[in-house]
mmCIF file of C-alpha atoms and ligand atoms in Angstrom:
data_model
loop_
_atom_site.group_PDB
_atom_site.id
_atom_site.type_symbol
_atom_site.label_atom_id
_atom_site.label_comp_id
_atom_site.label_asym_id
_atom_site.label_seq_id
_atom_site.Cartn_x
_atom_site.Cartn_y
_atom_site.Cartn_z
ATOM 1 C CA UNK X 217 0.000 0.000 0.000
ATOM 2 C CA UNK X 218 1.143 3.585 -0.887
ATOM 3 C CA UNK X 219 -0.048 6.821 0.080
ATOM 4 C CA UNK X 220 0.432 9.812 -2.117
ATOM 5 C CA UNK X 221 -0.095 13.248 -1.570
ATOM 6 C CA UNK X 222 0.507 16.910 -3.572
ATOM 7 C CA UNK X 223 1.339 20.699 -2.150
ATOM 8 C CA UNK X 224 1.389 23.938 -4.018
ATOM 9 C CA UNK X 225 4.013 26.306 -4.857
ATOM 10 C CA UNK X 226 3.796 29.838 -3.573
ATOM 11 C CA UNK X 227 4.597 33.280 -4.556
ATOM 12 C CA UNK X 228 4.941 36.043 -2.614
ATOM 13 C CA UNK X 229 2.760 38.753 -3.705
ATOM 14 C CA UNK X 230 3.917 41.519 -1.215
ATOM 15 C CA UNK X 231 7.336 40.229 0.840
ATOM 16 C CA UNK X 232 8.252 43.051 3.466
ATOM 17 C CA UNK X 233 11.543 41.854 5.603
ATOM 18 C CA UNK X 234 11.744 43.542 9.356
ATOM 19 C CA UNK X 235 14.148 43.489 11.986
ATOM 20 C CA UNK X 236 16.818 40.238 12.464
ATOM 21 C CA UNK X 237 15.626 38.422 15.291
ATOM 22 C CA UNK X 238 17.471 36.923 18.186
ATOM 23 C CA UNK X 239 17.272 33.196 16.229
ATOM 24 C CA UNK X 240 18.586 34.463 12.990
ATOM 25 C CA UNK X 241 15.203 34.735 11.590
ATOM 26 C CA UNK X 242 13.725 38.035 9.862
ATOM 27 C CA UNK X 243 10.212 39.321 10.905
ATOM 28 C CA UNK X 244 8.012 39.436 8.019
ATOM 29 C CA UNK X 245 5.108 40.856 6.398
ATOM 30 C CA UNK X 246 4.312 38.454 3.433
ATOM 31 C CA UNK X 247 0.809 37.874 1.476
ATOM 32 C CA UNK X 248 1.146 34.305 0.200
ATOM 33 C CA UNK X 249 -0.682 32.956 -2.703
ATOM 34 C CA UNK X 250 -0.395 28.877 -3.428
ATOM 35 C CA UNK X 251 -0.328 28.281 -7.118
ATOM 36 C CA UNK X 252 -1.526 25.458 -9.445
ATOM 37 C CA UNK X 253 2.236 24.325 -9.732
ATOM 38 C CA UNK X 254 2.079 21.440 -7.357
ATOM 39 C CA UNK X 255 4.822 19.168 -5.598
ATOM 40 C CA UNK X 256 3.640 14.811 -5.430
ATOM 41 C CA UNK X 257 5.157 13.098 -2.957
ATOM 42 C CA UNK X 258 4.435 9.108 -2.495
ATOM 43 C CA UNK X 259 5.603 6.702 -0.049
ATOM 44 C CA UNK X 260 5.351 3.215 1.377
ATOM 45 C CA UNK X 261 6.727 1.017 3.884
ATOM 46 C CA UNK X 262 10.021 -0.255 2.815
ATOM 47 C CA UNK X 263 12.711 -2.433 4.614
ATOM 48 C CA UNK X 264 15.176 0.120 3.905
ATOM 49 C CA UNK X 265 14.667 4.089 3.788
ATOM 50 C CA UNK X 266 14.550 4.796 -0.181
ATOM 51 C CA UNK X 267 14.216 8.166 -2.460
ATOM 52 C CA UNK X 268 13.122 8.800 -5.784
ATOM 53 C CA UNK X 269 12.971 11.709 -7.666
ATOM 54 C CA UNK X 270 11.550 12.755 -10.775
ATOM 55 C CA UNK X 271 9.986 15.788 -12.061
ATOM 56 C CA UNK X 272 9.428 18.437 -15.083
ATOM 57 C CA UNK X 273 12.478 20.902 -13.644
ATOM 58 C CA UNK X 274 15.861 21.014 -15.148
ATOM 59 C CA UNK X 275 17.954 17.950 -15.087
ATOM 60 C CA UNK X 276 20.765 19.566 -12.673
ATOM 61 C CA UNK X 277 18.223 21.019 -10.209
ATOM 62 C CA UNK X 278 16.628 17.452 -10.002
ATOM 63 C CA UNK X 279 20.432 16.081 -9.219
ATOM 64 C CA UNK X 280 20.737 18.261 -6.538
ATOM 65 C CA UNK X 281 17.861 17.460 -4.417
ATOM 66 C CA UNK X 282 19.116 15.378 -0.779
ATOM 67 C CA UNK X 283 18.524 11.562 -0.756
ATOM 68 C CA UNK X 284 19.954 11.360 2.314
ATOM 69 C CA UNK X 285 17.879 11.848 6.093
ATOM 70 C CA UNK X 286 18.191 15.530 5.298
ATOM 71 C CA UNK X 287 15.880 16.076 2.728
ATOM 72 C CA UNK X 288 12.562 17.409 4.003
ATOM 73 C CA UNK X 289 10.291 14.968 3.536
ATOM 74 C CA UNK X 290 12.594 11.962 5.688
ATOM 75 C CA UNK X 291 12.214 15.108 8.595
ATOM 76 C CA UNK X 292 8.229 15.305 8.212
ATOM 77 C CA UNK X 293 8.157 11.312 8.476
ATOM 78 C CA UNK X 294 10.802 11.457 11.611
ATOM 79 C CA UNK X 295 8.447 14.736 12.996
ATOM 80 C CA UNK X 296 5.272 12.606 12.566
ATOM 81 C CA UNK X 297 6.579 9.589 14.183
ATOM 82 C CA UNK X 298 7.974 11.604 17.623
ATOM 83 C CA UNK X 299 4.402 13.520 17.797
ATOM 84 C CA UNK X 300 2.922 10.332 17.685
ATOM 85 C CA UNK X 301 5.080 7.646 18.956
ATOM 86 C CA UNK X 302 3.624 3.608 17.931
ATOM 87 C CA UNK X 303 5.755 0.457 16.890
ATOM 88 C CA UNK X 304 6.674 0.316 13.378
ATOM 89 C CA UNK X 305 6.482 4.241 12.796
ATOM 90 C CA UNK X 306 10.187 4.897 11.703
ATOM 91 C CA UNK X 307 11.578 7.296 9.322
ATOM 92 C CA UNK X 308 14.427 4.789 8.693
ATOM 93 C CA UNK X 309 11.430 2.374 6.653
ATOM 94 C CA UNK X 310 9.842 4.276 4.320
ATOM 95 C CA UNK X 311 10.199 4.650 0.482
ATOM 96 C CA UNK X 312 9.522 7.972 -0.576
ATOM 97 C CA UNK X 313 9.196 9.444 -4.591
ATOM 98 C CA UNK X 314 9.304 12.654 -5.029
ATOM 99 C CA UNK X 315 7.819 14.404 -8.633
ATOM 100 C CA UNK X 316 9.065 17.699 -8.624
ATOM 101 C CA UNK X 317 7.281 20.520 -10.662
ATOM 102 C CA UNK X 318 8.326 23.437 -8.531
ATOM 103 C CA UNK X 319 12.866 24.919 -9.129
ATOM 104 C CA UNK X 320 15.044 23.898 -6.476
ATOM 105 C CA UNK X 321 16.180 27.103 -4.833
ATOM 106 C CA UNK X 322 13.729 29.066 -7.282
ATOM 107 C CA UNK X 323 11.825 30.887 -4.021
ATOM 108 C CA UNK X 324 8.395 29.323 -4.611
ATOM 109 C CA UNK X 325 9.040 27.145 -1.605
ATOM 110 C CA UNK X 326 9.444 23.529 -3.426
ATOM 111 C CA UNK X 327 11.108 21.860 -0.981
ATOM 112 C CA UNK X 328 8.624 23.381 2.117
ATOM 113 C CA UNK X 329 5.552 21.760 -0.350
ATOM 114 C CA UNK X 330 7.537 18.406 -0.157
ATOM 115 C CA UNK X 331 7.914 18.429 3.593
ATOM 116 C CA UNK X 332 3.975 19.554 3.684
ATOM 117 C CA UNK X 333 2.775 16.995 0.978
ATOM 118 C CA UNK X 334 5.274 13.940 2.853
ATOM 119 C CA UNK X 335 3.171 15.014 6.242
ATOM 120 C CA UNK X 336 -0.260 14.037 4.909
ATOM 121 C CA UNK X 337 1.075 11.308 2.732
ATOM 122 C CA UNK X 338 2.393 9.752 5.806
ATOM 123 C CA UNK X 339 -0.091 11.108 8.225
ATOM 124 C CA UNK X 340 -2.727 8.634 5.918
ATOM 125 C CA UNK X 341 0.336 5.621 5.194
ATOM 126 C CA UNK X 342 0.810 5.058 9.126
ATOM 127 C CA UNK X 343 -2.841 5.605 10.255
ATOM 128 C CA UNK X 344 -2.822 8.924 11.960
ATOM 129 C CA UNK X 345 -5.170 11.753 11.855
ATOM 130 C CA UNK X 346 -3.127 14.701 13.129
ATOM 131 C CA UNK X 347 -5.652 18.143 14.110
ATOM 132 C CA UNK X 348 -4.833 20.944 10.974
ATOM 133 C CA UNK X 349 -3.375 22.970 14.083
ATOM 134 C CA UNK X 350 -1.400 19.812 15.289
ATOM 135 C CA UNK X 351 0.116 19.632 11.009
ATOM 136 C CA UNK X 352 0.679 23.228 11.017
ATOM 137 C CA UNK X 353 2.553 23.150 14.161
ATOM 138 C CA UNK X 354 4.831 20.113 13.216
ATOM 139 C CA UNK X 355 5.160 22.210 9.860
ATOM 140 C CA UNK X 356 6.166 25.143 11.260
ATOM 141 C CA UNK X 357 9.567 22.792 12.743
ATOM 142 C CA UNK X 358 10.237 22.343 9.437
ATOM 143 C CA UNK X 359 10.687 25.415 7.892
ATOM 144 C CA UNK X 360 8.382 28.687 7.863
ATOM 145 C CA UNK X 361 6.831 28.317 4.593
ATOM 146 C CA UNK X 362 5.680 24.684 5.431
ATOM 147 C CA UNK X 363 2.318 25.947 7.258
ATOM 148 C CA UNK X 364 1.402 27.862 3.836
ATOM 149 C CA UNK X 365 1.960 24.598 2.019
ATOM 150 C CA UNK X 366 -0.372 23.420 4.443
ATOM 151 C CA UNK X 367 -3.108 25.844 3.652
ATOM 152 C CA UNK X 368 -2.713 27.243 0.441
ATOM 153 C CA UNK X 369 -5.333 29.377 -1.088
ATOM 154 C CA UNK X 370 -3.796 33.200 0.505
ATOM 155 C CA UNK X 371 -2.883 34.347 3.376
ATOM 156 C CA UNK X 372 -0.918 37.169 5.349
ATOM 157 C CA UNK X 373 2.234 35.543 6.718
ATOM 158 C CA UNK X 374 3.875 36.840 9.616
ATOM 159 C CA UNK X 375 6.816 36.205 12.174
ATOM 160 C CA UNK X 376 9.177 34.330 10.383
ATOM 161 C CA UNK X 377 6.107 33.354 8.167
ATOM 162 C CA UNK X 378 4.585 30.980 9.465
ATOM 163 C CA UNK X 379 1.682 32.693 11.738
ATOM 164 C CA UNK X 380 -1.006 32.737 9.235
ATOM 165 C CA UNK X 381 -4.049 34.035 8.284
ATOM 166 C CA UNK X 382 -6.331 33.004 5.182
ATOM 167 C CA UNK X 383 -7.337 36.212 3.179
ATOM 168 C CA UNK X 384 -9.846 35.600 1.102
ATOM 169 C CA UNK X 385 -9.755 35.647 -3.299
ATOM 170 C CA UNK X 386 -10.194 35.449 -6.730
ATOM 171 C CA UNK X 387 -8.479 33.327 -9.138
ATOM 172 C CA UNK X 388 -5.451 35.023 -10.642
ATOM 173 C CA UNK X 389 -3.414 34.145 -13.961
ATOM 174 C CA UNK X 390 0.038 34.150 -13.761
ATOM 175 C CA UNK X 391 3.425 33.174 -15.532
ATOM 176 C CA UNK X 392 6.596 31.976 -14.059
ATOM 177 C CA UNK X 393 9.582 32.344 -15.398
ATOM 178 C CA UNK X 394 11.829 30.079 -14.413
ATOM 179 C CA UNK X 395 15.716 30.355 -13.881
ATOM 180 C CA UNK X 396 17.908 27.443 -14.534
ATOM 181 C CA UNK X 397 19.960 28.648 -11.243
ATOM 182 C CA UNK X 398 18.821 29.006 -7.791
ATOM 183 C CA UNK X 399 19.042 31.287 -4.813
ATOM 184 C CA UNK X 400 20.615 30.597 -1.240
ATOM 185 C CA UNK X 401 17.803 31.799 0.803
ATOM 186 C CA UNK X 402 20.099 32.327 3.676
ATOM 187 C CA UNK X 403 22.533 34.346 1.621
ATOM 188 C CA UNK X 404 20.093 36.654 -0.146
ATOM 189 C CA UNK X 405 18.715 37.356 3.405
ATOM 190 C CA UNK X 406 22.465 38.263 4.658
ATOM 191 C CA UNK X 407 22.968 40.364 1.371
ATOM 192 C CA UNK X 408 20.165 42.481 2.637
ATOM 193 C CA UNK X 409 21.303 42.797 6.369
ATOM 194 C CA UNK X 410 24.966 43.751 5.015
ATOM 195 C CA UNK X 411 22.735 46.319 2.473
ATOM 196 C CA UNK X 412 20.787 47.912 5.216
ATOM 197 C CA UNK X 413 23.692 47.908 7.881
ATOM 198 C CA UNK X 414 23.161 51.539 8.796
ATOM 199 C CA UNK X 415 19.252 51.057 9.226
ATOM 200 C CA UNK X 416 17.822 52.516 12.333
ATOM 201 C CA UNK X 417 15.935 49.992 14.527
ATOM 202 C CA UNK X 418 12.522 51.931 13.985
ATOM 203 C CA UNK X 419 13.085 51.715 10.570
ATOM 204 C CA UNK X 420 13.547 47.865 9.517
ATOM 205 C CA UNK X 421 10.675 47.742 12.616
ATOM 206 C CA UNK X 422 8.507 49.647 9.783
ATOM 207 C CA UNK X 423 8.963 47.388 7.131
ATOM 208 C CA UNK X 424 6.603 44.913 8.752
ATOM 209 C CA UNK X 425 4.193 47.001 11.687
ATOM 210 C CA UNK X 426 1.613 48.990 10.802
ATOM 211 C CA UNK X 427 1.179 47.567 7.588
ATOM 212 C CA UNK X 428 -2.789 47.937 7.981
ATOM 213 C CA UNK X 429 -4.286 50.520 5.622
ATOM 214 C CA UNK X 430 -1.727 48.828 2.576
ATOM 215 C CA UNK X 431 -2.818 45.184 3.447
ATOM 216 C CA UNK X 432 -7.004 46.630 3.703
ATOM 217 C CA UNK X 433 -6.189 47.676 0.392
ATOM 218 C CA UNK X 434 -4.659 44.219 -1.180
ATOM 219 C CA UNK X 435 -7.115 42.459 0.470
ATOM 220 C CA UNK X 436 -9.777 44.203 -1.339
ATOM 221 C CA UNK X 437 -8.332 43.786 -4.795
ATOM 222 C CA UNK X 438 -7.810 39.933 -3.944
ATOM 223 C CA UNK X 439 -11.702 39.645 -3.014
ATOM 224 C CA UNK X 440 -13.210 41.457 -6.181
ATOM 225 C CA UNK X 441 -10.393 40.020 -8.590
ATOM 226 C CA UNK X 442 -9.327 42.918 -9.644
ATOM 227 C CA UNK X 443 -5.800 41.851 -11.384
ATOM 228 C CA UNK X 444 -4.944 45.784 -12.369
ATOM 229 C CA UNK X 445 -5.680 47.752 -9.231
ATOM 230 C CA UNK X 446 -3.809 45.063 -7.004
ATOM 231 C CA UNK X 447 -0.758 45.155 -9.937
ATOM 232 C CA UNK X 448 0.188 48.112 -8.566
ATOM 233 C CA UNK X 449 0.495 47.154 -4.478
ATOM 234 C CA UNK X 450 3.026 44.451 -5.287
ATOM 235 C CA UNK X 451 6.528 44.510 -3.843
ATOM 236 C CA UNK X 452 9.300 42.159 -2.818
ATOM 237 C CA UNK X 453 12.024 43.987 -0.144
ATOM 238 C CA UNK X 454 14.309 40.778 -1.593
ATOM 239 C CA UNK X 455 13.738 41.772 -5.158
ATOM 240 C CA UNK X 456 16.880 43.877 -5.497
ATOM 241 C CA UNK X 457 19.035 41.684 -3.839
ATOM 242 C CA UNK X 458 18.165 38.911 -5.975
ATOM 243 C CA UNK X 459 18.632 40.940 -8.989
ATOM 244 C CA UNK X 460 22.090 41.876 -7.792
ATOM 245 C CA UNK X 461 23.442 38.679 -7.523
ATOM 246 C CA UNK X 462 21.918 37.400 -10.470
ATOM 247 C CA UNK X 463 21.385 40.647 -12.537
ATOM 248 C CA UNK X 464 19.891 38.498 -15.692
ATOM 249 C CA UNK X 465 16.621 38.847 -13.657
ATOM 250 C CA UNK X 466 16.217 42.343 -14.444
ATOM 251 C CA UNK X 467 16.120 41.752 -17.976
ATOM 252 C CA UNK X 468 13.481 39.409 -17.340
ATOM 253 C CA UNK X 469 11.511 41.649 -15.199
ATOM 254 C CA UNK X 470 11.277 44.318 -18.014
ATOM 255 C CA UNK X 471 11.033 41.665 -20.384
ATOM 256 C CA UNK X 472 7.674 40.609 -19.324
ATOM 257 C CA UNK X 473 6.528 44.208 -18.597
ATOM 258 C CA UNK X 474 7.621 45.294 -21.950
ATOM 259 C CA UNK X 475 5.086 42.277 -23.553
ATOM 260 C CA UNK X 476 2.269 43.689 -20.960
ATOM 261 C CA UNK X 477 2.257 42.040 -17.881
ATOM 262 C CA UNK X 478 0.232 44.049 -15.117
ATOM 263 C CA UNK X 479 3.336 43.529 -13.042
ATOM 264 C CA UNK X 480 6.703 41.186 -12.668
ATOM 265 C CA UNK X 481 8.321 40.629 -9.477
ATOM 266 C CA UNK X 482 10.869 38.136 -8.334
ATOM 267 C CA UNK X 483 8.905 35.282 -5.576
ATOM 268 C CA UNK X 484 10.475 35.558 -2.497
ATOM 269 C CA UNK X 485 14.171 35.365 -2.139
ATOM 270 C CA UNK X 486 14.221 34.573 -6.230
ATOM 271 C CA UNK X 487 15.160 33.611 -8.746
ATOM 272 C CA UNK X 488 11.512 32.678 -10.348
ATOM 273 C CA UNK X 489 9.867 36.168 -11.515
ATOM 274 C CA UNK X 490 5.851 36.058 -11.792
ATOM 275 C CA UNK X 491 4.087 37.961 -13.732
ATOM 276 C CA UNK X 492 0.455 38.957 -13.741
ATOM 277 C CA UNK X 493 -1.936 38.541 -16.530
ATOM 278 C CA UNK X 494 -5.634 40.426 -17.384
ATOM 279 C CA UNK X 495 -6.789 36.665 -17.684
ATOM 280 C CA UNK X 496 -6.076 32.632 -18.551
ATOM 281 C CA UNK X 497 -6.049 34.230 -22.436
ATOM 282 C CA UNK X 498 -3.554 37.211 -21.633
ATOM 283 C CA UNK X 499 -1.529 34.328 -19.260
ATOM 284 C CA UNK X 500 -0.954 32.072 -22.304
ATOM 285 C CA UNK X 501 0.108 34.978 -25.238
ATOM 286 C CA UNK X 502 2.557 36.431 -22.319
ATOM 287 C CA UNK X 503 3.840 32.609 -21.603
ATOM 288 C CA UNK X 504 4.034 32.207 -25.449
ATOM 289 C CA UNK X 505 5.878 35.901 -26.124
ATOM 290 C CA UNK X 506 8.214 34.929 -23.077
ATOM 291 C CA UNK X 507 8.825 31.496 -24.531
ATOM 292 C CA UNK X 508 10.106 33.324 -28.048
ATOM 293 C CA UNK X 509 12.224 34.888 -26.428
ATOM 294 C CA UNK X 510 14.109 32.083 -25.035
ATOM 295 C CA UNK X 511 12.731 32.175 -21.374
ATOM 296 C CA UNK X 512 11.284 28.575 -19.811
ATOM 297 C CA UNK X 513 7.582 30.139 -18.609
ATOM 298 C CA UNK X 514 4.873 28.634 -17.735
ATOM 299 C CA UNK X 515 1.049 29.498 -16.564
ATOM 300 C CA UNK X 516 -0.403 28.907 -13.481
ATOM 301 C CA UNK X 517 -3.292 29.963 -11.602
ATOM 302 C CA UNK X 518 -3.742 31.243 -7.959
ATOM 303 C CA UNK X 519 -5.620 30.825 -5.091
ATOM 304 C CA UNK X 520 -4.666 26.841 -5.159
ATOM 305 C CA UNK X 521 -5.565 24.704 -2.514
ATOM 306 C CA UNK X 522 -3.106 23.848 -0.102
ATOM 307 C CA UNK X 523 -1.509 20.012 0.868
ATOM 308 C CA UNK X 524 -3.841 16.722 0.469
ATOM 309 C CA UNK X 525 -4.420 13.604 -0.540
ATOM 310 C CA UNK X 526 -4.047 12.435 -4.401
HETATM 311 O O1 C5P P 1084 12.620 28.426 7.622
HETATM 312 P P1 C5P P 1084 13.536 28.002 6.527
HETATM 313 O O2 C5P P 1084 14.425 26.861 6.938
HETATM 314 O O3 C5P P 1084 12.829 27.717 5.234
HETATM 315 O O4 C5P P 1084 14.487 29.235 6.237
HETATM 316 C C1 C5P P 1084 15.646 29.127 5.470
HETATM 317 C C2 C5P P 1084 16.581 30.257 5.798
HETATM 318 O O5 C5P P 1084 16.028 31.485 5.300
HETATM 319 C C3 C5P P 1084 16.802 30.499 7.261
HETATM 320 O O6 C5P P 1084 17.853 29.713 7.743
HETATM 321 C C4 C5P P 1084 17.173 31.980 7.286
HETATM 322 O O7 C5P P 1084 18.512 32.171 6.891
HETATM 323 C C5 C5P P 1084 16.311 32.558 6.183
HETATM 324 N N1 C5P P 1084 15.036 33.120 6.674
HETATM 325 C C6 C5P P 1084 15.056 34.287 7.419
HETATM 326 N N2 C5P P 1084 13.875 34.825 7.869
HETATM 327 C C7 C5P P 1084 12.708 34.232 7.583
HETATM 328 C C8 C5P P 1084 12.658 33.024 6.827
HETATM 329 C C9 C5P P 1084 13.859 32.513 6.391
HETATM 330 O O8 C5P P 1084 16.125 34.868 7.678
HETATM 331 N N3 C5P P 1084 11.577 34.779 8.022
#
């Protein structure tokens, strides 16, 4: 018997970064959205502990992914089995495959949609039906975007990301453009401390308090669907430090402007740039006119649902 489960990517449609806190992490201000770009993890009981991989991304980003204990979705089994201890729950006999749809290091949280897509796969394989507060907890010991994975659909993140809050919306079109290299998370975040060294604590404390009136605003485009007016209320504090270290993304950025997105930004600490779209029709001529010009985009849809079964 196998179990097999899927999470979505997400993008970040407004990322504000805060103040370094005293365990490394950066407060944040962040309005997920889960897209229709989904991570499927399977698994069954196995003598020995097993990974497989396989997926649409590029060939080198699919060789990089851990086989070992480390990867993410050995931790959700290992997580699982300590929150609820029986014989024959071990980490050390499962055989996982992985089909990856999401980059590696592309900052549309891949690897936290494994972790989040192994927990329910595994929750169901050993028998166990763990509260959605009890999952978003064990997620949140996993890394910060694994609670989104969890829920999907949109939310205001904030802490290190993981206290969330569903915001209700509309379907929106996108297109990702994907990089063939990834992102260090950690060192785009340390690029930005070294960048804002001589920041005033009140200041970095502004990038993510009192953030009401803007997120009223965003909230209000995302219920009525309205792709233009919430175009302009998009921004990513990581954006330029992505684009420094890998300044080909600010070719892409005006790229898709130039062909008439509604806006491009970089997702999260980068390298995939989204792009907005009028609608599914606009989407697919802007994937298409991106495509031409040499870029590997695809469309996707927002508002997906977050980590379950099948
Ligand atoms: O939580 P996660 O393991 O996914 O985070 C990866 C890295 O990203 C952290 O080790 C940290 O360097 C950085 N990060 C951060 N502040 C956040 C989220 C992530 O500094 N809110």
């Amino acid at each position: 018997m196998s179990s097999v489960a899927s999470a979505p990517g997400k993008l970040n449609l407004l990322f504000r970064v805060g103040e370094t806190r005293p365990d490394g992490y950066h407060e944040v201000f962040s309005v997920y959205q889960a897209v229709s770009i989904r991570e499927h993890v399977q698994v069954e009981r196995s003598a020995r502990s097993g990974l497989v991989v396989g997926g649409s991304i590029f060939r080198a980003q699919l060789d990089m992914v851990p086989r070992d204990g480390s990867n993410l979705v050995f931790r959700a089994a290992e997580s699982l089995a300590r929150a609820f201890p029986e014989p024959g729950r071990d980490s050390n006999q499962l055989k996982f495959e992985i089909e990856k749809s999401i980059p590696l290091l592309g900052g549309m949280a891949g690897g936290s949609a494994d972790a989040a897509a192994a927990l329910i796969a595994v929750a169901e394989l050993w028998g166990i039906q763990p509260t959605p507060a009890q999952l978003l907890q064990l997620g949140a010991t996993l890394g910060s975007d694994v609670p989104f994975a969890l829920l999907g659909g949109t939310a205001l993140g904030t802490g290190r990301g993981e206290v969330l809050s569903q915001l209700p919306s509309q379907t929106f079109d996108w297109v990702l453009v994907f990089a063939a290299e990834g992102l260090s998370t950690p060192e785009v975040f340390r690029a930005l401390d070294a960048e804002r060294r001589d920041w005033k604590p009140e200041q970095l404390a502004s990038r993510t308090s009192q953030r009401e009136i803007e997120l009223e605003t965003i909230k209000a485009c995302l219920s009525a669907g309205d792709a233009s007016s919430l175009a302009k209320l998009l921004e990513n504090d990581l954006q330029p430090i992505a684009c420094q270290l890998l300044p080909h993304l600010s070719e892409t950025l005006k790229a898709g402007l130039g062909l008439g997105a509604l806006h491009a930004q970089v997702s999260g600490s980068g390298p995939t740039v989204f792009l907005l779209a009028e609608s599914a029709s606009h989407a697919e001529s802007l994937r298409a006119e991106m495509c031409k010009l040499g870029y590997l985009a695809v469309t996707a849809t927002g508002n997906a649902p977050g980590a379950r079964l099948g």
